[in-house]
JSON list of C-alpha atoms in Angstrom, two decimals:
[
{"chain": "A", "resi": 1, "resn": "UNK", "atom": "CA", "xyz": [22.09, 63.69, 70.89]},
{"chain": "A", "resi": 2, "resn": "UNK", "atom": "CA", "xyz": [22.49, 61.00, 73.51]},
{"chain": "A", "resi": 3, "resn": "UNK", "atom": "CA", "xyz": [26.03, 60.41, 74.60]},
{"chain": "A", "resi": 4, "resn": "UNK", "atom": "CA", "xyz": [27.33, 57.79, 76.97]},
{"chain": "A", "resi": 5, "resn": "UNK", "atom": "CA", "xyz": [30.92, 57.05, 77.95]},
{"chain": "A", "resi": 6, "resn": "UNK", "atom": "CA", "xyz": [32.01, 59.02, 74.89]},
{"chain": "A", "resi": 7, "resn": "UNK", "atom": "CA", "xyz": [30.90, 62.23, 76.59]},
{"chain": "A", "resi": 8, "resn": "UNK", "atom": "CA", "xyz": [33.53, 62.04, 79.33]},
{"chain": "A", "resi": 9, "resn": "UNK", "atom": "CA", "xyz": [36.14, 60.80, 76.86]},
{"chain": "A", "resi": 10, "resn": "UNK", "atom": "CA", "xyz": [35.39, 63.92, 74.80]},
{"chain": "A", "resi": 11, "resn": "UNK", "atom": "CA", "xyz": [35.93, 66.19, 77.82]},
{"chain": "A", "resi": 12, "resn": "UNK", "atom": "CA", "xyz": [39.12, 64.37, 78.82]},
{"chain": "A", "resi": 13, "resn": "UNK", "atom": "CA", "xyz": [40.49, 64.47, 75.27]},
{"chain": "A", "resi": 14, "resn": "UNK", "atom": "CA", "xyz": [39.63, 68.15, 74.99]},
{"chain": "A", "resi": 15, "resn": "UNK", "atom": "CA", "xyz": [41.77, 69.09, 77.98]},
{"chain": "A", "resi": 16, "resn": "UNK", "atom": "CA", "xyz": [44.51, 66.67, 76.88]},
{"chain": "A", "resi": 17, "resn": "UNK", "atom": "CA", "xyz": [47.84, 68.39, 76.97]},
{"chain": "A", "resi": 18, "resn": "UNK", "atom": "CA", "xyz": [46.81, 70.44, 79.97]},
{"chain": "A", "resi": 19, "resn": "UNK", "atom": "CA", "xyz": [48.59, 69.11, 83.08]},
{"chain": "A", "resi": 20, "resn": "UNK", "atom": "CA", "xyz": [45.31, 68.53, 84.87]},
{"chain": "A", "resi": 21, "resn": "UNK", "atom": "CA", "xyz": [42.91, 65.68, 85.40]},
{"chain": "A", "resi": 22, "resn": "UNK", "atom": "CA", "xyz": [39.17, 65.84, 84.93]},
{"chain": "A", "resi": 23, "resn": "UNK", "atom": "CA", "xyz": [37.31, 65.27, 88.20]},
{"chain": "A", "resi": 24, "resn": "UNK", "atom": "CA", "xyz": [33.89, 63.72, 87.52]},
{"chain": "A", "resi": 25, "resn": "UNK", "atom": "CA", "xyz": [31.40, 63.61, 90.38]},
{"chain": "A", "resi": 26, "resn": "UNK", "atom": "CA", "xyz": [29.54, 60.31, 90.82]},
{"chain": "A", "resi": 27, "resn": "UNK", "atom": "CA", "xyz": [26.28, 62.26, 90.33]},
{"chain": "A", "resi": 28, "resn": "UNK", "atom": "CA", "xyz": [27.01, 62.59, 86.60]},
{"chain": "A", "resi": 29, "resn": "UNK", "atom": "CA", "xyz": [24.93, 59.95, 84.81]},
{"chain": "A", "resi": 30, "resn": "UNK", "atom": "CA", "xyz": [26.40, 57.50, 82.33]},
{"chain": "A", "resi": 31, "resn": "UNK", "atom": "CA", "xyz": [24.14, 58.80, 79.56]},
{"chain": "A", "resi": 32, "resn": "UNK", "atom": "CA", "xyz": [24.00, 62.56, 78.91]},
{"chain": "A", "resi": 33, "resn": "UNK", "atom": "CA", "xyz": [21.99, 64.32, 76.19]},
{"chain": "A", "resi": 34, "resn": "UNK", "atom": "CA", "xyz": [24.41, 66.72, 74.51]},
{"chain": "A", "resi": 35, "resn": "UNK", "atom": "CA", "xyz": [25.75, 67.63, 71.12]},
{"chain": "A", "resi": 36, "resn": "UNK", "atom": "CA", "xyz": [29.23, 66.24, 71.73]},
{"chain": "A", "resi": 37, "resn": "UNK", "atom": "CA", "xyz": [30.86, 68.31, 68.98]},
{"chain": "A", "resi": 38, "resn": "UNK", "atom": "CA", "xyz": [29.42, 71.62, 70.19]},
{"chain": "A", "resi": 39, "resn": "UNK", "atom": "CA", "xyz": [30.17, 70.94, 73.85]},
{"chain": "A", "resi": 40, "resn": "UNK", "atom": "CA", "xyz": [33.72, 69.85, 73.02]},
{"chain": "A", "resi": 41, "resn": "UNK", "atom": "CA", "xyz": [34.26, 73.02, 70.98]},
{"chain": "A", "resi": 42, "resn": "UNK", "atom": "CA", "xyz": [33.06, 75.20, 73.86]},
{"chain": "A", "resi": 43, "resn": "UNK", "atom": "CA", "xyz": [35.50, 73.47, 76.22]},
{"chain": "A", "resi": 44, "resn": "UNK", "atom": "CA", "xyz": [38.33, 73.66, 73.65]},
{"chain": "A", "resi": 45, "resn": "UNK", "atom": "CA", "xyz": [37.79, 77.41, 73.29]},
{"chain": "A", "resi": 46, "resn": "UNK", "atom": "CA", "xyz": [37.96, 77.95, 77.06]},
{"chain": "A", "resi": 47, "resn": "UNK", "atom": "CA", "xyz": [41.03, 75.70, 77.43]},
{"chain": "A", "resi": 48, "resn": "UNK", "atom": "CA", "xyz": [42.76, 77.44, 74.51]},
{"chain": "A", "resi": 49, "resn": "UNK", "atom": "CA", "xyz": [41.95, 80.85, 75.98]},
{"chain": "A", "resi": 50, "resn": "UNK", "atom": "CA", "xyz": [43.41, 79.75, 79.33]},
{"chain": "A", "resi": 51, "resn": "UNK", "atom": "CA", "xyz": [46.54, 78.43, 77.62]},
{"chain": "A", "resi": 52, "resn": "UNK", "atom": "CA", "xyz": [47.08, 81.62, 75.62]},
{"chain": "A", "resi": 53, "resn": "UNK", "atom": "CA", "xyz": [46.21, 84.27, 78.19]},
{"chain": "A", "resi": 54, "resn": "UNK", "atom": "CA", "xyz": [46.03, 82.78, 81.67]},
{"chain": "A", "resi": 55, "resn": "UNK", "atom": "CA", "xyz": [48.91, 80.38, 82.23]},
{"chain": "A", "resi": 56, "resn": "UNK", "atom": "CA", "xyz": [46.84, 77.27, 81.47]},
{"chain": "A", "resi": 57, "resn": "UNK", "atom": "CA", "xyz": [44.15, 75.17, 83.08]},
{"chain": "A", "resi": 58, "resn": "UNK", "atom": "CA", "xyz": [44.52, 74.14, 86.72]},
{"chain": "A", "resi": 59, "resn": "UNK", "atom": "CA", "xyz": [41.30, 72.16, 87.32]},
{"chain": "A", "resi": 60, "resn": "UNK", "atom": "CA", "xyz": [38.34, 70.70, 85.46]},
{"chain": "A", "resi": 61, "resn": "UNK", "atom": "CA", "xyz": [35.32, 69.50, 87.43]},
{"chain": "A", "resi": 62, "resn": "UNK", "atom": "CA", "xyz": [32.14, 67.92, 86.06]},
{"chain": "A", "resi": 63, "resn": "UNK", "atom": "CA", "xyz": [29.09, 67.53, 88.28]},
{"chain": "A", "resi": 64, "resn": "UNK", "atom": "CA", "xyz": [25.30, 67.78, 88.35]},
{"chain": "A", "resi": 65, "resn": "UNK", "atom": "CA", "xyz": [23.68, 70.60, 90.34]},
{"chain": "A", "resi": 66, "resn": "UNK", "atom": "CA", "xyz": [20.04, 71.60, 90.37]},
{"chain": "A", "resi": 67, "resn": "UNK", "atom": "CA", "xyz": [19.18, 69.53, 87.32]},
{"chain": "A", "resi": 68, "resn": "UNK", "atom": "CA", "xyz": [22.08, 70.90, 85.28]},
{"chain": "A", "resi": 69, "resn": "UNK", "atom": "CA", "xyz": [25.28, 69.38, 83.99]},
{"chain": "A", "resi": 70, "resn": "UNK", "atom": "CA", "xyz": [28.02, 71.71, 85.27]},
{"chain": "A", "resi": 71, "resn": "UNK", "atom": "CA", "xyz": [31.53, 71.85, 83.84]},
{"chain": "A", "resi": 72, "resn": "UNK", "atom": "CA", "xyz": [33.96, 74.14, 85.66]},
{"chain": "A", "resi": 73, "resn": "UNK", "atom": "CA", "xyz": [37.33, 75.03, 84.21]},
{"chain": "A", "resi": 74, "resn": "UNK", "atom": "CA", "xyz": [39.82, 76.95, 86.37]},
{"chain": "A", "resi": 75, "resn": "UNK", "atom": "CA", "xyz": [42.88, 78.73, 85.06]},
{"chain": "A", "resi": 76, "resn": "UNK", "atom": "CA", "xyz": [45.93, 80.18, 86.77]},
{"chain": "A", "resi": 77, "resn": "UNK", "atom": "CA", "xyz": [45.84, 83.66, 85.28]},
{"chain": "A", "resi": 78, "resn": "UNK", "atom": "CA", "xyz": [45.04, 86.94, 86.98]},
{"chain": "A", "resi": 79, "resn": "UNK", "atom": "CA", "xyz": [41.28, 86.38, 86.68]},
{"chain": "A", "resi": 80, "resn": "UNK", "atom": "CA", "xyz": [38.71, 88.48, 84.86]},
{"chain": "A", "resi": 81, "resn": "UNK", "atom": "CA", "xyz": [37.96, 91.91, 86.30]},
{"chain": "A", "resi": 82, "resn": "UNK", "atom": "CA", "xyz": [34.41, 92.30, 87.62]},
{"chain": "A", "resi": 83, "resn": "UNK", "atom": "CA", "xyz": [33.71, 95.11, 85.16]},
{"chain": "A", "resi": 84, "resn": "UNK", "atom": "CA", "xyz": [34.73, 92.87, 82.22]},
{"chain": "A", "resi": 85, "resn": "UNK", "atom": "CA", "xyz": [32.78, 89.74, 83.18]},
{"chain": "A", "resi": 86, "resn": "UNK", "atom": "CA", "xyz": [29.51, 90.78, 81.54]},
{"chain": "A", "resi": 87, "resn": "UNK", "atom": "CA", "xyz": [31.21, 91.54, 78.21]},
{"chain": "A", "resi": 88, "resn": "UNK", "atom": "CA", "xyz": [33.86, 88.79, 78.06]},
{"chain": "A", "resi": 89, "resn": "UNK", "atom": "CA", "xyz": [31.55, 86.54, 75.97]},
{"chain": "A", "resi": 90, "resn": "UNK", "atom": "CA", "xyz": [30.67, 89.25, 73.43]},
{"chain": "A", "resi": 91, "resn": "UNK", "atom": "CA", "xyz": [32.06, 88.97, 69.91]},
{"chain": "A", "resi": 92, "resn": "UNK", "atom": "CA", "xyz": [35.40, 90.70, 69.44]},
{"chain": "A", "resi": 93, "resn": "UNK", "atom": "CA", "xyz": [35.73, 91.37, 73.17]},
{"chain": "A", "resi": 94, "resn": "UNK", "atom": "CA", "xyz": [39.28, 91.21, 74.43]},
{"chain": "A", "resi": 95, "resn": "UNK", "atom": "CA", "xyz": [39.84, 91.54, 78.12]},
{"chain": "A", "resi": 96, "resn": "UNK", "atom": "CA", "xyz": [42.61, 93.54, 79.70]},
{"chain": "A", "resi": 97, "resn": "UNK", "atom": "CA", "xyz": [44.88, 90.50, 79.93]},
{"chain": "A", "resi": 98, "resn": "UNK", "atom": "CA", "xyz": [44.42, 89.68, 76.23]},
{"chain": "A", "resi": 99, "resn": "UNK", "atom": "CA", "xyz": [45.33, 93.22, 75.27]},
{"chain": "A", "resi": 100, "resn": "UNK", "atom": "CA", "xyz": [48.33, 93.26, 77.61]},
{"chain": "A", "resi": 101, "resn": "UNK", "atom": "CA", "xyz": [49.87, 90.13, 76.10]},
{"chain": "A", "resi": 102, "resn": "UNK", "atom": "CA", "xyz": [50.41, 92.05, 72.89]},
{"chain": "A", "resi": 103, "resn": "UNK", "atom": "CA", "xyz": [49.22, 89.06, 70.90]},
{"chain": "A", "resi": 104, "resn": "UNK", "atom": "CA", "xyz": [47.93, 90.18, 67.53]},
{"chain": "A", "resi": 105, "resn": "UNK", "atom": "CA", "xyz": [46.53, 86.68, 66.90]},
{"chain": "A", "resi": 106, "resn": "UNK", "atom": "CA", "xyz": [43.58, 86.99, 69.28]},
{"chain": "A", "resi": 107, "resn": "UNK", "atom": "CA", "xyz": [40.33, 88.09, 67.65]},
{"chain": "A", "resi": 108, "resn": "UNK", "atom": "CA", "xyz": [38.05, 88.05, 70.66]},
{"chain": "A", "resi": 109, "resn": "UNK", "atom": "CA", "xyz": [35.87, 85.32, 69.16]},
{"chain": "A", "resi": 110, "resn": "UNK", "atom": "CA", "xyz": [36.83, 82.20, 71.16]},
{"chain": "A", "resi": 111, "resn": "UNK", "atom": "CA", "xyz": [34.74, 82.86, 74.26]},
{"chain": "A", "resi": 112, "resn": "UNK", "atom": "CA", "xyz": [31.88, 84.28, 72.16]},
{"chain": "A", "resi": 113, "resn": "UNK", "atom": "CA", "xyz": [31.77, 81.06, 70.14]},
{"chain": "A", "resi": 114, "resn": "UNK", "atom": "CA", "xyz": [31.92, 78.99, 73.34]},
{"chain": "A", "resi": 115, "resn": "UNK", "atom": "CA", "xyz": [28.92, 80.95, 74.63]},
{"chain": "A", "resi": 116, "resn": "UNK", "atom": "CA", "xyz": [27.02, 80.33, 71.39]},
{"chain": "A", "resi": 117, "resn": "UNK", "atom": "CA", "xyz": [27.64, 76.56, 71.55]},
{"chain": "A", "resi": 118, "resn": "UNK", "atom": "CA", "xyz": [26.42, 76.49, 75.16]},
{"chain": "A", "resi": 119, "resn": "UNK", "atom": "CA", "xyz": [23.38, 78.64, 74.31]},
{"chain": "A", "resi": 120, "resn": "UNK", "atom": "CA", "xyz": [22.38, 76.10, 71.64]},
{"chain": "A", "resi": 121, "resn": "UNK", "atom": "CA", "xyz": [22.17, 73.55, 74.48]},
{"chain": "A", "resi": 122, "resn": "UNK", "atom": "CA", "xyz": [19.78, 75.98, 76.24]},
{"chain": "A", "resi": 123, "resn": "UNK", "atom": "CA", "xyz": [22.55, 76.49, 78.77]},
{"chain": "A", "resi": 124, "resn": "UNK", "atom": "CA", "xyz": [24.64, 79.34, 80.03]},
{"chain": "A", "resi": 125, "resn": "UNK", "atom": "CA", "xyz": [28.30, 80.13, 80.49]},
{"chain": "A", "resi": 126, "resn": "UNK", "atom": "CA", "xyz": [29.69, 82.30, 83.27]},
{"chain": "A", "resi": 127, "resn": "UNK", "atom": "CA", "xyz": [33.01, 83.48, 84.58]},
{"chain": "A", "resi": 128, "resn": "UNK", "atom": "CA", "xyz": [33.78, 83.81, 88.28]},
{"chain": "A", "resi": 129, "resn": "UNK", "atom": "CA", "xyz": [36.78, 84.17, 90.51]},
{"chain": "A", "resi": 130, "resn": "UNK", "atom": "CA", "xyz": [38.61, 80.97, 91.44]},
{"chain": "A", "resi": 131, "resn": "UNK", "atom": "CA", "xyz": [41.08, 80.17, 94.20]},
{"chain": "A", "resi": 132, "resn": "UNK", "atom": "CA", "xyz": [43.68, 81.29, 91.64]},
{"chain": "A", "resi": 133, "resn": "UNK", "atom": "CA", "xyz": [42.69, 82.93, 88.35]},
{"chain": "A", "resi": 134, "resn": "UNK", "atom": "CA", "xyz": [39.27, 82.59, 86.74]},
{"chain": "A", "resi": 135, "resn": "UNK", "atom": "CA", "xyz": [36.63, 79.86, 86.85]},
{"chain": "A", "resi": 136, "resn": "UNK", "atom": "CA", "xyz": [34.58, 79.35, 83.69]},
{"chain": "A", "resi": 137, "resn": "UNK", "atom": "CA", "xyz": [31.32, 77.53, 84.38]},
{"chain": "A", "resi": 138, "resn": "UNK", "atom": "CA", "xyz": [29.23, 75.85, 81.69]},
{"chain": "A", "resi": 139, "resn": "UNK", "atom": "CA", "xyz": [25.71, 74.88, 82.83]},
{"chain": "A", "resi": 140, "resn": "UNK", "atom": "CA", "xyz": [23.51, 72.75, 80.59]},
{"chain": "A", "resi": 141, "resn": "UNK", "atom": "CA", "xyz": [20.01, 71.55, 81.56]},
{"chain": "A", "resi": 142, "resn": "UNK", "atom": "CA", "xyz": [19.85, 67.78, 82.00]},
{"chain": "A", "resi": 143, "resn": "UNK", "atom": "CA", "xyz": [17.47, 66.13, 79.57]},
{"chain": "A", "resi": 144, "resn": "UNK", "atom": "CA", "xyz": [16.31, 62.56, 80.06]},
{"chain": "A", "resi": 145, "resn": "UNK", "atom": "CA", "xyz": [17.57, 60.35, 77.20]}
]
């Protein structure tokens, strides 16, 4: 699906309510080929996860690197332990922080669903350390409209 200015509006609306702005690099083209609904849902799941378990979102950056659209979402939580990073996107996985909050409402599906939406774009989702907390990175191959 080709998406123009609506793509960035979708990202901005998705993080609405988080006290953070979306920084868009000038390298991001006006027209991006994405499934807006799926990409928005992936971002919503990451933002919701940050809100529930990691103190909220601190930064959102959108850029193009190596032929990929890259969306990075930083949170202010304790981060994701190295030994949990490979499994954090598995269904029903709950990291140490999620278990420590005592929240019975978490099912461990949010990040797994985000990963599935990104995979359907032929992309990948990763978690890394950030200056504070965790950095979730969505990478989607750029396709010419």
